[in-house]
PDB file of C-alpha atoms in Angstrom:
ATOM      1  CA  MET A  22      15.650 -54.793  -4.769  1.00  0.00           C
ATOM      2  CA  PRO A  23      17.560 -51.672  -3.705  1.00  0.00           C
ATOM      3  CA  LEU A  24      17.901 -51.783   0.052  1.00  0.00           C
ATOM      4  CA  ALA A  25      18.942 -48.142   0.218  1.00  0.00           C
ATOM      5  CA  ALA A  26      15.302 -47.257  -0.444  1.00  0.00           C
ATOM      6  CA  GLN A  27      14.462 -48.666   3.001  1.00  0.00           C
ATOM      7  CA  PRO A  28      17.123 -47.111   5.248  1.00  0.00           C
ATOM      8  CA  HIS A  29      15.139 -47.187   8.506  1.00  0.00           C
ATOM      9  CA  ASP A  30      13.219 -50.433   8.101  1.00  0.00           C
ATOM     10  CA  LEU A  31      15.841 -52.844   9.403  1.00  0.00           C
ATOM     11  CA  PRO A  32      13.579 -55.947   9.412  1.00  0.00           C
ATOM     12  CA  ALA A  33      12.684 -55.382   5.744  1.00  0.00           C
ATOM     13  CA  ARG A  34      16.317 -54.702   4.851  1.00  0.00           C
ATOM     14  CA  THR A  35      17.406 -57.841   6.671  1.00  0.00           C
ATOM     15  CA  ALA A  36      14.737 -59.986   4.989  1.00  0.00           C
ATOM     16  CA  ALA A  37      15.733 -58.633   1.586  1.00  0.00           C
ATOM     17  CA  ALA A  38      19.416 -59.341   2.283  1.00  0.00           C
ATOM     18  CA  ILE A  39      18.623 -62.898   3.362  1.00  0.00           C
ATOM     19  CA  ALA A  40      16.652 -63.455   0.169  1.00  0.00           C
ATOM     20  CA  LEU A  41      19.612 -62.230  -1.885  1.00  0.00           C
ATOM     21  CA  LEU A  42      22.131 -64.375  -0.003  1.00  0.00           C
ATOM     22  CA  LYS A  43      19.945 -67.454  -0.379  1.00  0.00           C
ATOM     23  CA  GLU A  44      20.817 -67.398  -4.083  1.00  0.00           C
ATOM     24  CA  SER A  45      23.762 -69.419  -2.783  1.00  0.00           C
ATOM     25  CA  PRO A  46      22.460 -71.791  -0.131  1.00  0.00           C
ATOM     26  CA  HIS A  47      26.024 -72.891   0.592  1.00  0.00           C
ATOM     27  CA  THR A  48      27.145 -69.344   1.327  1.00  0.00           C
ATOM     28  CA  PHE A  49      24.072 -68.605   3.419  1.00  0.00           C
ATOM     29  CA  ASP A  50      24.300 -71.870   5.376  1.00  0.00           C
ATOM     30  CA  GLY A  51      28.048 -71.434   5.829  1.00  0.00           C
ATOM     31  CA  PHE A  52      27.531 -67.991   7.291  1.00  0.00           C
ATOM     32  CA  LEU A  53      24.795 -69.253   9.638  1.00  0.00           C
ATOM     33  CA  GLN A  54      27.008 -72.083  10.871  1.00  0.00           C
ATOM     34  CA  LEU A  55      30.043 -69.850  11.351  1.00  0.00           C
ATOM     35  CA  SER A  56      27.943 -67.200  13.053  1.00  0.00           C
ATOM     36  CA  GLY A  57      26.567 -69.777  15.472  1.00  0.00           C
ATOM     37  CA  ILE A  58      30.063 -70.985  16.261  1.00  0.00           C
ATOM     38  CA  PHE A  59      31.286 -67.414  16.801  1.00  0.00           C
ATOM     39  CA  GLU A  60      28.358 -66.734  19.139  1.00  0.00           C
ATOM     40  CA  SER A  61      29.444 -69.727  21.248  1.00  0.00           C
ATOM     41  CA  THR A  62      33.026 -68.521  21.764  1.00  0.00           C
ATOM     42  CA  THR A  63      34.446 -67.428  25.093  1.00  0.00           C
ATOM     43  CA  LEU A  64      34.432 -63.788  24.002  1.00  0.00           C
ATOM     44  CA  ASP A  65      31.781 -61.876  25.921  1.00  0.00           C
ATOM     45  CA  PRO A  66      28.800 -60.554  23.910  1.00  0.00           C
ATOM     46  CA  TYR A  67      30.093 -56.970  23.961  1.00  0.00           C
ATOM     47  CA  SER A  68      33.477 -58.034  22.606  1.00  0.00           C
ATOM     48  CA  ARG A  69      31.846 -60.178  19.891  1.00  0.00           C
ATOM     49  CA  GLU A  70      29.674 -57.275  18.786  1.00  0.00           C
ATOM     50  CA  THR A  71      32.721 -55.001  18.801  1.00  0.00           C
ATOM     51  CA  VAL A  72      34.576 -57.411  16.501  1.00  0.00           C
ATOM     52  CA  ILE A  73      31.553 -57.591  14.188  1.00  0.00           C
ATOM     53  CA  LEU A  74      31.073 -53.814  14.104  1.00  0.00           C
ATOM     54  CA  THR A  75      34.781 -53.278  13.455  1.00  0.00           C
ATOM     55  CA  VAL A  76      34.707 -55.622  10.458  1.00  0.00           C
ATOM     56  CA  ALA A  77      31.384 -54.248   9.183  1.00  0.00           C
ATOM     57  CA  THR A  78      32.559 -50.651   9.451  1.00  0.00           C
ATOM     58  CA  ARG A  79      35.880 -51.402   7.775  1.00  0.00           C
ATOM     59  CA  ASN A  80      34.101 -53.266   4.959  1.00  0.00           C
ATOM     60  CA  GLN A  81      31.394 -50.605   4.644  1.00  0.00           C
ATOM     61  CA  CYS A  82      28.466 -52.967   5.154  1.00  0.00           C
ATOM     62  CA  HIS A  83      25.872 -50.480   6.357  1.00  0.00           C
ATOM     63  CA  LEU A  84      23.253 -53.179   6.905  1.00  0.00           C
ATOM     64  CA  CYS A  85      25.569 -55.058   9.285  1.00  0.00           C
ATOM     65  CA  VAL A  86      26.545 -51.839  11.059  1.00  0.00           C
ATOM     66  CA  ASP A  87      22.892 -50.928  11.616  1.00  0.00           C
ATOM     67  CA  MET A  88      21.958 -54.444  12.701  1.00  0.00           C
ATOM     68  CA  HIS A  89      24.859 -54.916  15.101  1.00  0.00           C
ATOM     69  CA  GLU A  90      24.633 -51.417  16.580  1.00  0.00           C
ATOM     70  CA  GLY A  91      21.086 -52.455  17.525  1.00  0.00           C
ATOM     71  CA  LYS A  92      22.309 -55.741  19.012  1.00  0.00           C
ATOM     72  CA  LEU A  93      25.003 -53.925  20.983  1.00  0.00           C
ATOM     73  CA  ALA A  94      22.479 -51.387  22.309  1.00  0.00           C
ATOM     74  CA  ALA A  95      20.175 -54.222  23.422  1.00  0.00           C
ATOM     75  CA  LEU A  96      22.832 -55.839  25.626  1.00  0.00           C
ATOM     76  CA  ASP A  97      22.574 -55.399  29.383  1.00  0.00           C
ATOM     77  CA  PRO A  98      24.707 -52.369  30.303  1.00  0.00           C
ATOM     78  CA  ALA A  99      25.427 -53.965  33.684  1.00  0.00           C
ATOM     79  CA  ASP A 100      27.442 -56.638  31.841  1.00  0.00           C
ATOM     80  CA  ALA A 101      29.461 -54.180  29.766  1.00  0.00           C
ATOM     81  CA  PRO A 102      33.244 -54.456  29.962  1.00  0.00           C
ATOM     82  CA  SER A 103      35.235 -51.258  30.354  1.00  0.00           C
ATOM     83  CA  ALA A 104      35.564 -48.941  27.398  1.00  0.00           C
ATOM     84  CA  GLU A 105      39.317 -49.625  27.431  1.00  0.00           C
ATOM     85  CA  ARG A 106      38.753 -53.373  27.128  1.00  0.00           C
ATOM     86  CA  LEU A 107      36.391 -52.924  24.184  1.00  0.00           C
ATOM     87  CA  ASP A 108      38.792 -50.508  22.534  1.00  0.00           C
ATOM     88  CA  ALA A 109      41.511 -53.144  22.927  1.00  0.00           C
ATOM     89  CA  VAL A 110      39.452 -55.731  21.012  1.00  0.00           C
ATOM     90  CA  ARG A 111      38.585 -53.129  18.359  1.00  0.00           C
ATOM     91  CA  ARG A 112      42.241 -52.177  17.891  1.00  0.00           C
ATOM     92  CA  PHE A 113      43.333 -55.818  17.885  1.00  0.00           C
ATOM     93  CA  THR A 114      40.713 -56.656  15.236  1.00  0.00           C
ATOM     94  CA  LEU A 115      42.016 -53.860  13.029  1.00  0.00           C
ATOM     95  CA  GLN A 116      45.611 -55.005  13.592  1.00  0.00           C
ATOM     96  CA  VAL A 117      44.749 -58.602  12.647  1.00  0.00           C
ATOM     97  CA  LEU A 118      43.060 -57.343   9.488  1.00  0.00           C
ATOM     98  CA  ALA A 119      45.929 -55.014   8.566  1.00  0.00           C
ATOM     99  CA  ALA A 120      48.571 -57.674   9.169  1.00  0.00           C
ATOM    100  CA  SER A 121      46.576 -60.560   7.661  1.00  0.00           C
ATOM    101  CA  GLY A 122      46.898 -62.258  11.032  1.00  0.00           C
ATOM    102  CA  ALA A 123      50.640 -61.680  11.495  1.00  0.00           C
ATOM    103  CA  VAL A 124      50.303 -59.212  14.378  1.00  0.00           C
ATOM    104  CA  SER A 125      53.389 -58.226  16.295  1.00  0.00           C
ATOM    105  CA  ASP A 126      54.166 -59.658  19.708  1.00  0.00           C
ATOM    106  CA  ALA A 127      53.576 -56.163  21.102  1.00  0.00           C
ATOM    107  CA  ASP A 128      50.098 -56.012  19.545  1.00  0.00           C
ATOM    108  CA  LEU A 129      49.204 -59.437  20.933  1.00  0.00           C
ATOM    109  CA  ASP A 130      50.611 -58.526  24.350  1.00  0.00           C
ATOM    110  CA  ALA A 131      48.576 -55.292  24.381  1.00  0.00           C
ATOM    111  CA  PHE A 132      45.414 -57.314  23.672  1.00  0.00           C
ATOM    112  CA  LEU A 133      46.271 -59.851  26.379  1.00  0.00           C
ATOM    113  CA  ALA A 134      46.981 -57.037  28.861  1.00  0.00           C
ATOM    114  CA  HIS A 135      43.272 -56.176  28.815  1.00  0.00           C
ATOM    115  CA  GLY A 136      42.295 -59.569  30.201  1.00  0.00           C
ATOM    116  CA  TYR A 137      41.848 -61.352  26.888  1.00  0.00           C
ATOM    117  CA  THR A 138      43.459 -64.739  26.236  1.00  0.00           C
ATOM    118  CA  ARG A 139      45.263 -66.370  23.341  1.00  0.00           C
ATOM    119  CA  GLN A 140      42.042 -68.341  22.791  1.00  0.00           C
ATOM    120  CA  ASN A 141      40.197 -65.023  22.518  1.00  0.00           C
ATOM    121  CA  ALA A 142      42.758 -63.845  19.947  1.00  0.00           C
ATOM    122  CA  LEU A 143      41.954 -66.862  17.790  1.00  0.00           C
ATOM    123  CA  GLU A 144      38.237 -66.252  18.326  1.00  0.00           C
ATOM    124  CA  VAL A 145      38.725 -62.711  16.995  1.00  0.00           C
ATOM    125  CA  VAL A 146      40.138 -64.333  13.837  1.00  0.00           C
ATOM    126  CA  LEU A 147      37.016 -66.525  13.649  1.00  0.00           C
ATOM    127  CA  GLY A 148      34.827 -63.424  13.952  1.00  0.00           C
ATOM    128  CA  ILE A 149      36.801 -61.642  11.261  1.00  0.00           C
ATOM    129  CA  GLY A 150      36.407 -64.591   8.901  1.00  0.00           C
ATOM    130  CA  THR A 151      32.711 -64.979   9.630  1.00  0.00           C
ATOM    131  CA  TYR A 152      31.844 -61.348   9.154  1.00  0.00           C
ATOM    132  CA  THR A 153      34.178 -60.843   6.210  1.00  0.00           C
ATOM    133  CA  LEU A 154      32.096 -63.544   4.505  1.00  0.00           C
ATOM    134  CA  SER A 155      28.876 -61.772   5.479  1.00  0.00           C
ATOM    135  CA  THR A 156      29.939 -58.243   4.618  1.00  0.00           C
ATOM    136  CA  PHE A 157      31.553 -59.202   1.312  1.00  0.00           C
ATOM    137  CA  ALA A 158      28.501 -61.238   0.298  1.00  0.00           C
ATOM    138  CA  ASN A 159      26.153 -58.404   1.303  1.00  0.00           C
ATOM    139  CA  ARG A 160      28.140 -55.927  -0.730  1.00  0.00           C
ATOM    140  CA  LEU A 161      28.339 -58.268  -3.703  1.00  0.00           C
ATOM    141  CA  VAL A 162      24.560 -58.662  -3.870  1.00  0.00           C
ATOM    142  CA  ARG A 163      24.040 -54.973  -3.084  1.00  0.00           C
ATOM    143  CA  ALA A 164      22.411 -55.681   0.271  1.00  0.00           C
ATOM    144  CA  ALA A 165      24.819 -53.477   2.215  1.00  0.00           C
TER     145      ALA A 165
END
């Protein structure tokens, strides 16, 4: 089922993607479990969505970008961290991806300087792993 034929119907696109991913119950269940764990981290919701959108954009998963832009827009603006803080998590996510985790001390320090913690840095890695699984699987089954 070509999802590109339904560009504006996000619920239908999401349902079709779920059906495709359920061809591997282990992959689908693994993603759901990891996603639930990532949602329970100490990263604030805006930072989590920024990590997800950074991975989805980098991996060209248009379904995930559309879905998570909607989730980000639905968050309470009163709870939004500063733009600089969110840019710091975006940049750090890209640095972790580019360095396969081996970021420089300067990169880690720059992330920490925006009020994030070493625990948050590891939670970014969890988000990257979770949404690399999702975006790669979506692209493999042509759901992206």
